């Protein structure tokens, strides 16, 4: 995949899909800005990339804060002179899964702030820079929960449906500007969010696997491969798409 020397920001890159994506970009020769709210986790990913001979820097940011996203984009461009790709991966789930009538205001506000508004902030500022330079590529991490109903998970589902819509709208707006916008929609994937769910409901492990035709969870590395492919020069005619990586669950 041709991403050599591309300047890439990955948000939420301290663990899970974000960390795997940052490492995968670096393995293919990209220069990666590893952004996460937790500095220690981001530092660990950067160190691993550097030890493997790749190039990476750290930028601590909370995507729910507009000023943090401004700093992230500004510092990246100041250091490298450009921004080729941004992967909007940072995301959270609710503290407590519940039906809509019992859903807490805190969980609604927090999840929407990170998963939806945070993606908007990153897209808005990245697109401004990409318009200046005349090209760019955005890959948003949505979810199977953004394509189909997700029980007891209103804010997460709403935010991921929003990411799918934002992806398609922006792709249409900037299709003539040499800027591509796509999304990936992972199904049940080994990640911190899944671990959190199973720690509360261990009995759900077998139930979840039973609805996945491949009878296993996805791997973060498998999602990362699709993200890097979409961000590469191998997919120049692809924009506005949502690629579902769910082991057949949506079937």
PDB file of C-alpha atoms in Angstrom:
ATOM      1  CA  UNK A   1       0.000   0.000   0.000  1.00  0.00           C
ATOM      2  CA  UNK A   2       1.412   3.328  -1.088  1.00  0.00           C
ATOM      3  CA  UNK A   3       1.490   5.645   1.922  1.00  0.00           C
ATOM      4  CA  UNK A   4       5.237   6.183   2.082  1.00  0.00           C
ATOM      5  CA  UNK A   5       6.214   9.604   3.502  1.00  0.00           C
ATOM      6  CA  UNK A   6       2.584  10.633   3.970  1.00  0.00           C
ATOM      7  CA  UNK A   7       1.917  12.744   7.064  1.00  0.00           C
ATOM      8  CA  UNK A   8      -0.785  10.976   9.040  1.00  0.00           C
ATOM      9  CA  UNK A   9      -2.671  11.887  12.220  1.00  0.00           C
ATOM     10  CA  UNK A  10      -4.411   9.061  14.077  1.00  0.00           C
ATOM     11  CA  UNK A  11      -6.645  10.096  16.981  1.00  0.00           C
ATOM     12  CA  UNK A  12      -7.304   7.734  19.869  1.00  0.00           C
ATOM     13  CA  UNK A  13      -4.073   6.005  18.863  1.00  0.00           C
ATOM     14  CA  UNK A  14      -3.011   4.902  22.332  1.00  0.00           C
ATOM     15  CA  UNK A  15      -4.715   1.516  22.153  1.00  0.00           C
ATOM     16  CA  UNK A  16      -6.885  -0.844  20.131  1.00  0.00           C
ATOM     17  CA  UNK A  17      -7.720  -0.003  16.538  1.00  0.00           C
ATOM     18  CA  UNK A  18      -5.995   3.380  16.780  1.00  0.00           C
ATOM     19  CA  UNK A  19      -2.703   1.913  17.968  1.00  0.00           C
ATOM     20  CA  UNK A  20      -2.813  -0.845  15.347  1.00  0.00           C
ATOM     21  CA  UNK A  21      -3.546   1.736  12.656  1.00  0.00           C
ATOM     22  CA  UNK A  22      -0.679   4.007  13.697  1.00  0.00           C
ATOM     23  CA  UNK A  23       1.743   1.073  13.666  1.00  0.00           C
ATOM     24  CA  UNK A  24       0.464  -0.153  10.306  1.00  0.00           C
ATOM     25  CA  UNK A  25       0.947   3.257   8.708  1.00  0.00           C
ATOM     26  CA  UNK A  26       4.481   3.444  10.098  1.00  0.00           C
ATOM     27  CA  UNK A  27       5.296  -0.030   8.792  1.00  0.00           C
ATOM     28  CA  UNK A  28       4.391   1.213   5.317  1.00  0.00           C
ATOM     29  CA  UNK A  29       6.628   4.272   5.575  1.00  0.00           C
ATOM     30  CA  UNK A  30       4.207   6.983   6.715  1.00  0.00           C
ATOM     31  CA  UNK A  31       5.143   9.607   9.297  1.00  0.00           C
ATOM     32  CA  UNK A  32       2.599   9.240  12.058  1.00  0.00           C
ATOM     33  CA  UNK A  33       1.312  11.680  14.655  1.00  0.00           C
ATOM     34  CA  UNK A  34       0.040   9.482  17.477  1.00  0.00           C
ATOM     35  CA  UNK A  35      -2.689  11.449  19.248  1.00  0.00           C
ATOM     36  CA  UNK A  36      -4.467  10.328  22.381  1.00  0.00           C
ATOM     37  CA  UNK A  37      -5.925  11.762  25.559  1.00  0.00           C
ATOM     38  CA  UNK A  38      -3.647   9.512  27.630  1.00  0.00           C
ATOM     39  CA  UNK A  39      -0.014  10.508  27.150  1.00  0.00           C
ATOM     40  CA  UNK A  40       1.469   7.331  28.613  1.00  0.00           C
ATOM     41  CA  UNK A  41      -0.389   5.091  26.181  1.00  0.00           C
ATOM     42  CA  UNK A  42       0.455   7.300  23.206  1.00  0.00           C
ATOM     43  CA  UNK A  43       4.103   7.370  24.270  1.00  0.00           C
ATOM     44  CA  UNK A  44       4.177   3.567  24.346  1.00  0.00           C
ATOM     45  CA  UNK A  45       2.889   3.372  20.757  1.00  0.00           C
ATOM     46  CA  UNK A  46       5.410   5.971  19.574  1.00  0.00           C
ATOM     47  CA  UNK A  47       8.265   4.120  21.269  1.00  0.00           C
ATOM     48  CA  UNK A  48       7.221   0.871  19.610  1.00  0.00           C
ATOM     49  CA  UNK A  49       7.126   2.527  16.186  1.00  0.00           C
ATOM     50  CA  UNK A  50      10.531   4.121  16.692  1.00  0.00           C
ATOM     51  CA  UNK A  51      12.071   0.840  17.833  1.00  0.00           C
ATOM     52  CA  UNK A  52      10.772  -0.768  14.648  1.00  0.00           C
ATOM     53  CA  UNK A  53      12.506   1.857  12.526  1.00  0.00           C
ATOM     54  CA  UNK A  54       9.423   3.942  11.796  1.00  0.00           C
ATOM     55  CA  UNK A  55       8.805   7.647  12.333  1.00  0.00           C
ATOM     56  CA  UNK A  56       6.256   8.921  14.841  1.00  0.00           C
ATOM     57  CA  UNK A  57       5.581  11.782  17.218  1.00  0.00           C
ATOM     58  CA  UNK A  58       3.111  12.251  20.051  1.00  0.00           C
ATOM     59  CA  UNK A  59       0.401  14.870  20.436  1.00  0.00           C
ATOM     60  CA  UNK A  60      -1.858  14.728  23.498  1.00  0.00           C
ATOM     61  CA  UNK A  61      -5.357  15.908  22.599  1.00  0.00           C
ATOM     62  CA  UNK A  62      -8.950  15.595  23.705  1.00  0.00           C
ATOM     63  CA  UNK A  63     -10.945  15.679  20.467  1.00  0.00           C
ATOM     64  CA  UNK A  64     -14.000  16.916  22.370  1.00  0.00           C
ATOM     65  CA  UNK A  65     -12.141  20.202  22.931  1.00  0.00           C
ATOM     66  CA  UNK A  66     -11.923  22.411  19.849  1.00  0.00           C
ATOM     67  CA  UNK A  67      -8.737  24.116  21.054  1.00  0.00           C
ATOM     68  CA  UNK A  68      -7.012  20.738  21.451  1.00  0.00           C
ATOM     69  CA  UNK A  69      -7.894  19.802  17.870  1.00  0.00           C
ATOM     70  CA  UNK A  70      -6.655  23.202  16.657  1.00  0.00           C
ATOM     71  CA  UNK A  71      -3.345  22.559  18.407  1.00  0.00           C
ATOM     72  CA  UNK A  72      -3.126  19.057  16.961  1.00  0.00           C
ATOM     73  CA  UNK A  73      -3.600  20.217  13.367  1.00  0.00           C
ATOM     74  CA  UNK A  74      -1.489  23.375  13.737  1.00  0.00           C
ATOM     75  CA  UNK A  75       1.465  21.609  15.348  1.00  0.00           C
ATOM     76  CA  UNK A  76       1.392  18.810  12.786  1.00  0.00           C
ATOM     77  CA  UNK A  77       1.469  21.252   9.865  1.00  0.00           C
ATOM     78  CA  UNK A  78       4.124  23.373  11.562  1.00  0.00           C
ATOM     79  CA  UNK A  79       6.376  20.335  11.986  1.00  0.00           C
ATOM     80  CA  UNK A  80       5.801  18.620   8.631  1.00  0.00           C
ATOM     81  CA  UNK A  81       4.448  21.374   6.383  1.00  0.00           C
ATOM     82  CA  UNK A  82       1.367  19.392   5.371  1.00  0.00           C
ATOM     83  CA  UNK A  83      -1.351  16.965   6.446  1.00  0.00           C
ATOM     84  CA  UNK A  84      -2.005  14.121   4.032  1.00  0.00           C
ATOM     85  CA  UNK A  85      -4.286  11.900   6.092  1.00  0.00           C
ATOM     86  CA  UNK A  86      -6.306  12.091   9.287  1.00  0.00           C
ATOM     87  CA  UNK A  87      -7.874   8.993  10.823  1.00  0.00           C
ATOM     88  CA  UNK A  88     -10.673   9.961  13.195  1.00  0.00           C
ATOM     89  CA  UNK A  89     -10.622   6.997  15.512  1.00  0.00           C
ATOM     90  CA  UNK A  90     -11.024   8.467  19.020  1.00  0.00           C
ATOM     91  CA  UNK A  91     -14.212   7.166  20.551  1.00  0.00           C
ATOM     92  CA  UNK A  92     -15.871   6.070  23.778  1.00  0.00           C
ATOM     93  CA  UNK A  93     -18.883   4.064  24.846  1.00  0.00           C
ATOM     94  CA  UNK A  94     -21.438   4.797  27.572  1.00  0.00           C
ATOM     95  CA  UNK A  95     -20.606   4.101  31.196  1.00  0.00           C
ATOM     96  CA  UNK A  96     -23.855   2.204  31.507  1.00  0.00           C
ATOM     97  CA  UNK A  97     -25.870   0.490  28.791  1.00  0.00           C
ATOM     98  CA  UNK A  98     -29.589   1.151  29.178  1.00  0.00           C
ATOM     99  CA  UNK A  99     -32.818   1.515  27.241  1.00  0.00           C
ATOM    100  CA  UNK A 100     -33.576   4.951  25.864  1.00  0.00           C
ATOM    101  CA  UNK A 101     -35.977   6.036  28.612  1.00  0.00           C
ATOM    102  CA  UNK A 102     -33.407   5.144  31.292  1.00  0.00           C
ATOM    103  CA  UNK A 103     -30.372   6.473  29.433  1.00  0.00           C
ATOM    104  CA  UNK A 104     -28.402   8.992  31.484  1.00  0.00           C
ATOM    105  CA  UNK A 105     -27.821  12.543  30.334  1.00  0.00           C
ATOM    106  CA  UNK A 106     -24.144  12.172  31.232  1.00  0.00           C
ATOM    107  CA  UNK A 107     -23.649   9.190  28.935  1.00  0.00           C
ATOM    108  CA  UNK A 108     -25.484  10.946  26.105  1.00  0.00           C
ATOM    109  CA  UNK A 109     -23.454  14.149  26.425  1.00  0.00           C
ATOM    110  CA  UNK A 110     -20.055  12.476  26.857  1.00  0.00           C
ATOM    111  CA  UNK A 111     -20.366   9.984  24.014  1.00  0.00           C
ATOM    112  CA  UNK A 112     -21.766  12.521  21.549  1.00  0.00           C
ATOM    113  CA  UNK A 113     -19.024  15.017  22.509  1.00  0.00           C
ATOM    114  CA  UNK A 114     -16.228  12.595  21.636  1.00  0.00           C
ATOM    115  CA  UNK A 115     -17.663  10.347  18.924  1.00  0.00           C
ATOM    116  CA  UNK A 116     -19.661  12.891  16.944  1.00  0.00           C
ATOM    117  CA  UNK A 117     -18.577  16.419  17.799  1.00  0.00           C
ATOM    118  CA  UNK A 118     -14.934  15.334  18.050  1.00  0.00           C
ATOM    119  CA  UNK A 119     -15.058  13.893  14.537  1.00  0.00           C
ATOM    120  CA  UNK A 120     -16.674  17.117  13.306  1.00  0.00           C
ATOM    121  CA  UNK A 121     -13.917  19.234  14.864  1.00  0.00           C
ATOM    122  CA  UNK A 122     -11.212  17.065  13.298  1.00  0.00           C
ATOM    123  CA  UNK A 123     -12.895  17.025   9.899  1.00  0.00           C
ATOM    124  CA  UNK A 124     -13.545  20.766   9.910  1.00  0.00           C
ATOM    125  CA  UNK A 125      -9.957  21.752  10.685  1.00  0.00           C
ATOM    126  CA  UNK A 126      -8.324  19.027   8.613  1.00  0.00           C
ATOM    127  CA  UNK A 127     -10.432  20.001   5.601  1.00  0.00           C
ATOM    128  CA  UNK A 128      -9.380  23.637   5.962  1.00  0.00           C
ATOM    129  CA  UNK A 129      -5.742  22.577   5.767  1.00  0.00           C
ATOM    130  CA  UNK A 130      -6.381  20.117   2.945  1.00  0.00           C
ATOM    131  CA  UNK A 131      -8.133  22.805   0.915  1.00  0.00           C
ATOM    132  CA  UNK A 132      -5.090  25.056   1.306  1.00  0.00           C
ATOM    133  CA  UNK A 133      -2.705  22.378   0.069  1.00  0.00           C
ATOM    134  CA  UNK A 134      -5.027  21.081  -2.654  1.00  0.00           C
ATOM    135  CA  UNK A 135      -5.392  17.455  -1.554  1.00  0.00           C
ATOM    136  CA  UNK A 136      -6.086  15.209   1.413  1.00  0.00           C
ATOM    137  CA  UNK A 137      -7.646  12.042   2.731  1.00  0.00           C
ATOM    138  CA  UNK A 138      -9.921  11.444   5.715  1.00  0.00           C
ATOM    139  CA  UNK A 139     -10.826   8.035   7.132  1.00  0.00           C
ATOM    140  CA  UNK A 140     -13.440   7.957   9.867  1.00  0.00           C
ATOM    141  CA  UNK A 141     -13.916   5.021  12.201  1.00  0.00           C
ATOM    142  CA  UNK A 142     -17.659   4.407  12.379  1.00  0.00           C
ATOM    143  CA  UNK A 143     -19.158   1.082  13.455  1.00  0.00           C
ATOM    144  CA  UNK A 144     -21.618  -1.635  12.605  1.00  0.00           C
ATOM    145  CA  UNK A 145     -23.671   0.230  15.236  1.00  0.00           C
ATOM    146  CA  UNK A 146     -23.816   3.095  12.742  1.00  0.00           C
ATOM    147  CA  UNK A 147     -25.488   0.895  10.141  1.00  0.00           C
ATOM    148  CA  UNK A 148     -27.997  -1.135  12.158  1.00  0.00           C
ATOM    149  CA  UNK A 149     -29.851  -0.988  15.452  1.00  0.00           C
ATOM    150  CA  UNK A 150     -27.838  -1.387  18.647  1.00  0.00           C
ATOM    151  CA  UNK A 151     -29.829  -2.215  21.770  1.00  0.00           C
ATOM    152  CA  UNK A 152     -29.320  -0.255  24.993  1.00  0.00           C
ATOM    153  CA  UNK A 153     -26.612   1.818  23.341  1.00  0.00           C
ATOM    154  CA  UNK A 154     -28.382   4.947  22.126  1.00  0.00           C
ATOM    155  CA  UNK A 155     -25.615   7.556  22.249  1.00  0.00           C
ATOM    156  CA  UNK A 156     -23.013   5.257  20.695  1.00  0.00           C
ATOM    157  CA  UNK A 157     -25.371   4.196  17.917  1.00  0.00           C
ATOM    158  CA  UNK A 158     -26.485   7.778  17.282  1.00  0.00           C
ATOM    159  CA  UNK A 159     -22.896   8.997  17.132  1.00  0.00           C
ATOM    160  CA  UNK A 160     -21.806   6.299  14.707  1.00  0.00           C
ATOM    161  CA  UNK A 161     -24.818   6.816  12.418  1.00  0.00           C
ATOM    162  CA  UNK A 162     -23.788  10.485  12.465  1.00  0.00           C
ATOM    163  CA  UNK A 163     -20.214   9.628  11.481  1.00  0.00           C
ATOM    164  CA  UNK A 164     -21.503   7.671   8.488  1.00  0.00           C
ATOM    165  CA  UNK A 165     -23.644  10.633   7.420  1.00  0.00           C
ATOM    166  CA  UNK A 166     -20.843  13.128   7.967  1.00  0.00           C
ATOM    167  CA  UNK A 167     -18.526  10.955   5.901  1.00  0.00           C
ATOM    168  CA  UNK A 168     -20.914  10.846   2.950  1.00  0.00           C
ATOM    169  CA  UNK A 169     -21.793  14.544   3.116  1.00  0.00           C
ATOM    170  CA  UNK A 170     -18.169  15.702   3.247  1.00  0.00           C
ATOM    171  CA  UNK A 171     -17.158  13.252   0.523  1.00  0.00           C
ATOM    172  CA  UNK A 172     -19.770  14.785  -1.774  1.00  0.00           C
ATOM    173  CA  UNK A 173     -18.770  18.338  -0.883  1.00  0.00           C
ATOM    174  CA  UNK A 174     -15.060  17.863  -1.571  1.00  0.00           C
ATOM    175  CA  UNK A 175     -15.059  15.264  -4.367  1.00  0.00           C
ATOM    176  CA  UNK A 176     -13.859  17.846  -6.904  1.00  0.00           C
ATOM    177  CA  UNK A 177     -11.175  19.193  -4.549  1.00  0.00           C
ATOM    178  CA  UNK A 178      -8.868  16.161  -4.607  1.00  0.00           C
ATOM    179  CA  UNK A 179      -9.981  15.269  -1.087  1.00  0.00           C
ATOM    180  CA  UNK A 180     -11.406  11.834  -0.311  1.00  0.00           C
ATOM    181  CA  UNK A 181     -13.502  10.940   2.743  1.00  0.00           C
ATOM    182  CA  UNK A 182     -14.354   7.348   3.666  1.00  0.00           C
ATOM    183  CA  UNK A 183     -15.262   5.329   6.728  1.00  0.00           C
ATOM    184  CA  UNK A 184     -14.804   1.834   8.057  1.00  0.00           C
ATOM    185  CA  UNK A 185     -17.514   0.148  10.095  1.00  0.00           C
ATOM    186  CA  UNK A 186     -16.035  -2.534  12.338  1.00  0.00           C
ATOM    187  CA  UNK A 187     -18.253  -5.148  13.919  1.00  0.00           C
ATOM    188  CA  UNK A 188     -17.341  -6.738  17.222  1.00  0.00           C
ATOM    189  CA  UNK A 189     -13.587  -6.210  17.426  1.00  0.00           C
ATOM    190  CA  UNK A 190     -11.081  -6.998  20.153  1.00  0.00           C
ATOM    191  CA  UNK A 191     -10.706  -3.586  21.775  1.00  0.00           C
ATOM    192  CA  UNK A 192     -10.984  -1.695  25.059  1.00  0.00           C
ATOM    193  CA  UNK A 193     -14.685  -1.057  24.411  1.00  0.00           C
ATOM    194  CA  UNK A 194     -15.390  -4.769  23.933  1.00  0.00           C
ATOM    195  CA  UNK A 195     -13.292  -5.680  26.978  1.00  0.00           C
ATOM    196  CA  UNK A 196     -15.286  -3.189  29.051  1.00  0.00           C
ATOM    197  CA  UNK A 197     -18.562  -4.710  27.878  1.00  0.00           C
ATOM    198  CA  UNK A 198     -17.468  -8.295  28.567  1.00  0.00           C
ATOM    199  CA  UNK A 199     -16.090  -7.383  31.987  1.00  0.00           C
ATOM    200  CA  UNK A 200     -19.601  -6.307  32.979  1.00  0.00           C
ATOM    201  CA  UNK A 201     -21.383  -9.091  31.103  1.00  0.00           C
ATOM    202  CA  UNK A 202     -19.057 -12.114  30.641  1.00  0.00           C
ATOM    203  CA  UNK A 203     -22.062 -14.148  29.522  1.00  0.00           C
ATOM    204  CA  UNK A 204     -22.257 -12.015  26.377  1.00  0.00           C
ATOM    205  CA  UNK A 205     -19.064 -13.492  24.939  1.00  0.00           C
ATOM    206  CA  UNK A 206     -20.662 -16.604  23.507  1.00  0.00           C
ATOM    207  CA  UNK A 207     -23.851 -14.745  22.593  1.00  0.00           C
ATOM    208  CA  UNK A 208     -21.934 -12.173  20.521  1.00  0.00           C
ATOM    209  CA  UNK A 209     -19.841 -14.805  18.788  1.00  0.00           C
ATOM    210  CA  UNK A 210     -22.983 -16.748  17.953  1.00  0.00           C
ATOM    211  CA  UNK A 211     -24.232 -13.911  15.723  1.00  0.00           C
ATOM    212  CA  UNK A 212     -20.921 -13.563  13.873  1.00  0.00           C
ATOM    213  CA  UNK A 213     -20.839 -16.004  10.934  1.00  0.00           C
ATOM    214  CA  UNK A 214     -17.043 -16.341  11.288  1.00  0.00           C
ATOM    215  CA  UNK A 215     -17.557 -17.153  14.999  1.00  0.00           C
ATOM    216  CA  UNK A 216     -14.797 -14.849  16.209  1.00  0.00           C
ATOM    217  CA  UNK A 217     -14.141 -11.200  16.930  1.00  0.00           C
ATOM    218  CA  UNK A 218     -12.246  -9.019  14.500  1.00  0.00           C
ATOM    219  CA  UNK A 219      -8.663  -8.066  15.222  1.00  0.00           C
ATOM    220  CA  UNK A 220      -7.528  -4.458  15.481  1.00  0.00           C
ATOM    221  CA  UNK A 221      -4.854  -5.224  12.891  1.00  0.00           C
ATOM    222  CA  UNK A 222      -7.516  -6.327  10.406  1.00  0.00           C
ATOM    223  CA  UNK A 223      -9.324  -3.011  10.754  1.00  0.00           C
ATOM    224  CA  UNK A 224      -6.019  -1.147  10.458  1.00  0.00           C
ATOM    225  CA  UNK A 225      -5.262  -2.804   7.118  1.00  0.00           C
ATOM    226  CA  UNK A 226      -8.522  -1.493   5.665  1.00  0.00           C
ATOM    227  CA  UNK A 227      -7.879   2.014   7.015  1.00  0.00           C
ATOM    228  CA  UNK A 228      -4.385   2.216   5.534  1.00  0.00           C
ATOM    229  CA  UNK A 229      -5.678   0.856   2.222  1.00  0.00           C
ATOM    230  CA  UNK A 230      -8.344   3.588   2.055  1.00  0.00           C
ATOM    231  CA  UNK A 231      -5.720   6.216   2.890  1.00  0.00           C
ATOM    232  CA  UNK A 232      -3.302   4.953   0.264  1.00  0.00           C
ATOM    233  CA  UNK A 233      -2.811   5.951  -3.353  1.00  0.00           C
ATOM    234  CA  UNK A 234      -4.192   2.524  -4.307  1.00  0.00           C
ATOM    235  CA  UNK A 235      -7.768   3.763  -3.793  1.00  0.00           C
ATOM    236  CA  UNK A 236      -7.826   7.092  -5.626  1.00  0.00           C
ATOM    237  CA  UNK A 237     -11.335   6.539  -7.062  1.00  0.00           C
ATOM    238  CA  UNK A 238     -12.965   5.593  -3.759  1.00  0.00           C
ATOM    239  CA  UNK A 239     -14.797   8.241  -1.738  1.00  0.00           C
ATOM    240  CA  UNK A 240     -17.930   8.430   0.402  1.00  0.00           C
ATOM    241  CA  UNK A 241     -17.851   4.718   1.163  1.00  0.00           C
ATOM    242  CA  UNK A 242     -18.461   2.777   4.361  1.00  0.00           C
ATOM    243  CA  UNK A 243     -16.529  -0.471   4.376  1.00  0.00           C
ATOM    244  CA  UNK A 244     -18.039  -2.986   6.774  1.00  0.00           C
ATOM    245  CA  UNK A 245     -15.586  -5.278   8.578  1.00  0.00           C
ATOM    246  CA  UNK A 246     -17.755  -7.535  10.688  1.00  0.00           C
ATOM    247  CA  UNK A 247     -17.055 -11.169   9.852  1.00  0.00           C
ATOM    248  CA  UNK A 248     -20.420 -11.314   8.115  1.00  0.00           C
ATOM    249  CA  UNK A 249     -22.525 -10.125  11.081  1.00  0.00           C
ATOM    250  CA  UNK A 250     -24.537  -7.682   8.966  1.00  0.00           C
ATOM    251  CA  UNK A 251     -25.624 -10.547   6.725  1.00  0.00           C
TER     252      UNK A 251
END
